[in-house]
Amino acid sequence: PLDIILLVSLLAGTAWYLLKGKKKESQASQFKSYSIQPTTVNTMTMVENSFIKKLQSSGRRLVVFYGSQTGTAEEFAGRLAKEGIRYQMKGMVADPEECNM
């Protein structure tokens, strides 16, 4: 008889635990309401550090972006930009932190 009492109490506790969680989820989802407002960005003004403006003014067609604190990526990006000459593309190297995207 003790094992039956333990089994029934275990099943009842499990059912209570599972049903308690579903009630809270359904109540919580009723009250949550989000509204997302889009932000407007003025794209008409171009800033001096725009990589597109630099490309157009220098007549280049290839940009190699790098992101590194050590300088290794900058060196490799320079090599890739020089490699573009083999394919008739003048290249430039740019750090994304210094450019406006």
JSON list of C-alpha atoms in Angstrom, two decimals:
[
{"chain": "A", "resi": 1, "resn": "PRO", "atom": "CA", "xyz": [0.00, 0.00, 0.00]},
{"chain": "A", "resi": 2, "resn": "LEU", "atom": "CA", "xyz": [2.84, 2.45, 0.67]},
{"chain": "A", "resi": 3, "resn": "ASP", "atom": "CA", "xyz": [4.21, 2.10, -2.87]},
{"chain": "A", "resi": 4, "resn": "ILE", "atom": "CA", "xyz": [0.76, 2.80, -4.35]},
{"chain": "A", "resi": 5, "resn": "ILE", "atom": "CA", "xyz": [0.40, 5.93, -2.20]},
{"chain": "A", "resi": 6, "resn": "LEU", "atom": "CA", "xyz": [3.84, 7.15, -3.27]},
{"chain": "A", "resi": 7, "resn": "LEU", "atom": "CA", "xyz": [3.11, 6.43, -6.95]},
{"chain": "A", "resi": 8, "resn": "VAL", "atom": "CA", "xyz": [-0.25, 8.23, -6.85]},
{"chain": "A", "resi": 9, "resn": "SER", "atom": "CA", "xyz": [1.22, 11.23, -5.03]},
{"chain": "A", "resi": 10, "resn": "LEU", "atom": "CA", "xyz": [4.11, 11.38, -7.51]},
{"chain": "A", "resi": 11, "resn": "LEU", "atom": "CA", "xyz": [1.72, 11.29, -10.48]},
{"chain": "A", "resi": 12, "resn": "ALA", "atom": "CA", "xyz": [-0.53, 13.92, -8.89]},
{"chain": "A", "resi": 13, "resn": "GLY", "atom": "CA", "xyz": [2.44, 16.18, -8.18]},
{"chain": "A", "resi": 14, "resn": "THR", "atom": "CA", "xyz": [3.73, 15.81, -11.73]},
{"chain": "A", "resi": 15, "resn": "ALA", "atom": "CA", "xyz": [0.31, 16.60, -13.21]},
{"chain": "A", "resi": 16, "resn": "TRP", "atom": "CA", "xyz": [-0.07, 19.63, -10.94]},
{"chain": "A", "resi": 17, "resn": "TYR", "atom": "CA", "xyz": [3.40, 20.92, -11.87]},
{"chain": "A", "resi": 18, "resn": "LEU", "atom": "CA", "xyz": [2.80, 20.57, -15.61]},
{"chain": "A", "resi": 19, "resn": "LEU", "atom": "CA", "xyz": [-0.68, 22.10, -15.54]},
{"chain": "A", "resi": 20, "resn": "LYS", "atom": "CA", "xyz": [0.44, 24.98, -13.32]},
{"chain": "A", "resi": 21, "resn": "GLY", "atom": "CA", "xyz": [3.04, 26.02, -15.92]},
{"chain": "A", "resi": 22, "resn": "LYS", "atom": "CA", "xyz": [0.52, 26.03, -18.79]},
{"chain": "A", "resi": 23, "resn": "LYS", "atom": "CA", "xyz": [-1.89, 28.28, -16.92]},
{"chain": "A", "resi": 24, "resn": "LYS", "atom": "CA", "xyz": [0.82, 30.87, -16.25]},
{"chain": "A", "resi": 25, "resn": "GLU", "atom": "CA", "xyz": [1.96, 30.82, -19.89]},
{"chain": "A", "resi": 26, "resn": "SER", "atom": "CA", "xyz": [-1.54, 31.39, -21.24]},
{"chain": "A", "resi": 27, "resn": "GLN", "atom": "CA", "xyz": [-2.20, 34.23, -18.78]},
{"chain": "A", "resi": 28, "resn": "ALA", "atom": "CA", "xyz": [1.14, 35.87, -19.48]},
{"chain": "A", "resi": 29, "resn": "SER", "atom": "CA", "xyz": [0.69, 35.78, -23.25]},
{"chain": "A", "resi": 30, "resn": "GLN", "atom": "CA", "xyz": [-2.65, 37.58, -22.97]},
{"chain": "A", "resi": 31, "resn": "PHE", "atom": "CA", "xyz": [-1.11, 40.67, -21.39]},
{"chain": "A", "resi": 32, "resn": "LYS", "atom": "CA", "xyz": [2.03, 41.07, -23.49]},
{"chain": "A", "resi": 33, "resn": "SER", "atom": "CA", "xyz": [1.69, 43.51, -26.34]},
{"chain": "A", "resi": 34, "resn": "TYR", "atom": "CA", "xyz": [4.58, 44.93, -28.28]},
{"chain": "A", "resi": 35, "resn": "SER", "atom": "CA", "xyz": [4.59, 47.71, -30.80]},
{"chain": "A", "resi": 36, "resn": "ILE", "atom": "CA", "xyz": [7.66, 48.22, -32.93]},
{"chain": "A", "resi": 37, "resn": "GLN", "atom": "CA", "xyz": [8.18, 51.63, -34.43]},
{"chain": "A", "resi": 38, "resn": "PRO", "atom": "CA", "xyz": [10.51, 51.86, -37.43]},
{"chain": "A", "resi": 39, "resn": "THR", "atom": "CA", "xyz": [13.33, 54.32, -37.22]},
{"chain": "A", "resi": 40, "resn": "THR", "atom": "CA", "xyz": [13.87, 56.75, -40.04]},
{"chain": "A", "resi": 41, "resn": "VAL", "atom": "CA", "xyz": [17.35, 57.28, -41.36]},
{"chain": "A", "resi": 42, "resn": "ASN", "atom": "CA", "xyz": [18.19, 60.24, -43.52]},
{"chain": "A", "resi": 43, "resn": "THR", "atom": "CA", "xyz": [20.13, 58.75, -46.43]},
{"chain": "A", "resi": 44, "resn": "MET", "atom": "CA", "xyz": [20.35, 61.99, -48.38]},
{"chain": "A", "resi": 45, "resn": "THR", "atom": "CA", "xyz": [23.35, 63.33, -46.49]},
{"chain": "A", "resi": 46, "resn": "MET", "atom": "CA", "xyz": [26.64, 61.62, -47.15]},
{"chain": "A", "resi": 47, "resn": "VAL", "atom": "CA", "xyz": [29.35, 61.95, -44.56]},
{"chain": "A", "resi": 48, "resn": "GLU", "atom": "CA", "xyz": [33.00, 62.52, -45.39]},
{"chain": "A", "resi": 49, "resn": "ASN", "atom": "CA", "xyz": [34.06, 59.05, -44.26]},
{"chain": "A", "resi": 50, "resn": "SER", "atom": "CA", "xyz": [31.69, 57.18, -46.57]},
{"chain": "A", "resi": 51, "resn": "PHE", "atom": "CA", "xyz": [33.50, 54.38, -48.36]},
{"chain": "A", "resi": 52, "resn": "ILE", "atom": "CA", "xyz": [31.26, 54.80, -51.43]},
{"chain": "A", "resi": 53, "resn": "LYS", "atom": "CA", "xyz": [32.34, 58.42, -51.80]},
{"chain": "A", "resi": 54, "resn": "LYS", "atom": "CA", "xyz": [35.98, 57.39, -51.46]},
{"chain": "A", "resi": 55, "resn": "LEU", "atom": "CA", "xyz": [35.51, 54.69, -54.10]},
{"chain": "A", "resi": 56, "resn": "GLN", "atom": "CA", "xyz": [33.93, 57.09, -56.57]},
{"chain": "A", "resi": 57, "resn": "SER", "atom": "CA", "xyz": [36.48, 59.85, -56.04]},
{"chain": "A", "resi": 58, "resn": "SER", "atom": "CA", "xyz": [39.50, 57.56, -56.42]},
{"chain": "A", "resi": 59, "resn": "GLY", "atom": "CA", "xyz": [38.14, 55.50, -59.33]},
{"chain": "A", "resi": 60, "resn": "ARG", "atom": "CA", "xyz": [38.41, 52.21, -57.49]},
{"chain": "A", "resi": 61, "resn": "ARG", "atom": "CA", "xyz": [36.04, 49.26, -57.87]},
{"chain": "A", "resi": 62, "resn": "LEU", "atom": "CA", "xyz": [37.01, 46.94, -55.00]},
{"chain": "A", "resi": 63, "resn": "VAL", "atom": "CA", "xyz": [36.73, 47.43, -51.24]},
{"chain": "A", "resi": 64, "resn": "VAL", "atom": "CA", "xyz": [38.21, 44.96, -48.78]},
{"chain": "A", "resi": 65, "resn": "PHE", "atom": "CA", "xyz": [36.89, 45.42, -45.25]},
{"chain": "A", "resi": 66, "resn": "TYR", "atom": "CA", "xyz": [38.83, 44.19, -42.25]},
{"chain": "A", "resi": 67, "resn": "GLY", "atom": "CA", "xyz": [38.15, 44.11, -38.56]},
{"chain": "A", "resi": 68, "resn": "SER", "atom": "CA", "xyz": [41.01, 43.39, -36.22]},
{"chain": "A", "resi": 69, "resn": "GLN", "atom": "CA", "xyz": [42.77, 44.85, -33.24]},
{"chain": "A", "resi": 70, "resn": "THR", "atom": "CA", "xyz": [46.13, 43.29, -34.01]},
{"chain": "A", "resi": 71, "resn": "GLY", "atom": "CA", "xyz": [46.72, 44.47, -37.58]},
{"chain": "A", "resi": 72, "resn": "THR", "atom": "CA", "xyz": [46.97, 41.01, -39.10]},
{"chain": "A", "resi": 73, "resn": "ALA", "atom": "CA", "xyz": [43.62, 41.36, -40.82]},
{"chain": "A", "resi": 74, "resn": "GLU", "atom": "CA", "xyz": [44.58, 44.79, -42.15]},
{"chain": "A", "resi": 75, "resn": "GLU", "atom": "CA", "xyz": [47.73, 43.36, -43.69]},
{"chain": "A", "resi": 76, "resn": "PHE", "atom": "CA", "xyz": [45.80, 40.49, -45.28]},
{"chain": "A", "resi": 77, "resn": "ALA", "atom": "CA", "xyz": [43.15, 42.90, -46.59]},
{"chain": "A", "resi": 78, "resn": "GLY", "atom": "CA", "xyz": [45.93, 44.95, -48.19]},
{"chain": "A", "resi": 79, "resn": "ARG", "atom": "CA", "xyz": [47.20, 41.84, -49.93]},
{"chain": "A", "resi": 80, "resn": "LEU", "atom": "CA", "xyz": [43.72, 41.04, -51.21]},
{"chain": "A", "resi": 81, "resn": "ALA", "atom": "CA", "xyz": [43.29, 44.58, -52.49]},
{"chain": "A", "resi": 82, "resn": "LYS", "atom": "CA", "xyz": [46.61, 44.32, -54.34]},
{"chain": "A", "resi": 83, "resn": "GLU", "atom": "CA", "xyz": [45.50, 40.95, -55.72]},
{"chain": "A", "resi": 84, "resn": "GLY", "atom": "CA", "xyz": [42.55, 42.71, -57.36]},
{"chain": "A", "resi": 85, "resn": "ILE", "atom": "CA", "xyz": [44.97, 44.35, -59.81]},
{"chain": "A", "resi": 86, "resn": "ARG", "atom": "CA", "xyz": [45.39, 40.94, -61.46]},
{"chain": "A", "resi": 87, "resn": "TYR", "atom": "CA", "xyz": [41.68, 41.09, -62.30]},
{"chain": "A", "resi": 88, "resn": "GLN", "atom": "CA", "xyz": [41.73, 44.72, -63.53]},
{"chain": "A", "resi": 89, "resn": "MET", "atom": "CA", "xyz": [40.17, 46.07, -60.32]},
{"chain": "A", "resi": 90, "resn": "LYS", "atom": "CA", "xyz": [41.84, 48.79, -58.32]},
{"chain": "A", "resi": 91, "resn": "GLY", "atom": "CA", "xyz": [41.20, 48.12, -54.67]},
{"chain": "A", "resi": 92, "resn": "MET", "atom": "CA", "xyz": [41.19, 49.89, -51.36]},
{"chain": "A", "resi": 93, "resn": "VAL", "atom": "CA", "xyz": [41.24, 48.74, -47.75]},
{"chain": "A", "resi": 94, "resn": "ALA", "atom": "CA", "xyz": [38.67, 50.03, -45.25]},
{"chain": "A", "resi": 95, "resn": "ASP", "atom": "CA", "xyz": [37.96, 49.53, -41.57]},
{"chain": "A", "resi": 96, "resn": "PRO", "atom": "CA", "xyz": [34.20, 49.16, -40.98]},
{"chain": "A", "resi": 97, "resn": "GLU", "atom": "CA", "xyz": [34.50, 51.05, -37.68]},
{"chain": "A", "resi": 98, "resn": "GLU", "atom": "CA", "xyz": [35.73, 54.14, -39.53]},
{"chain": "A", "resi": 99, "resn": "CYS", "atom": "CA", "xyz": [33.19, 54.01, -42.37]},
{"chain": "A", "resi": 100, "resn": "ASN", "atom": "CA", "xyz": [29.51, 54.87, -42.38]},
{"chain": "A", "resi": 101, "resn": "MET", "atom": "CA", "xyz": [27.49, 52.05, -43.84]}
]
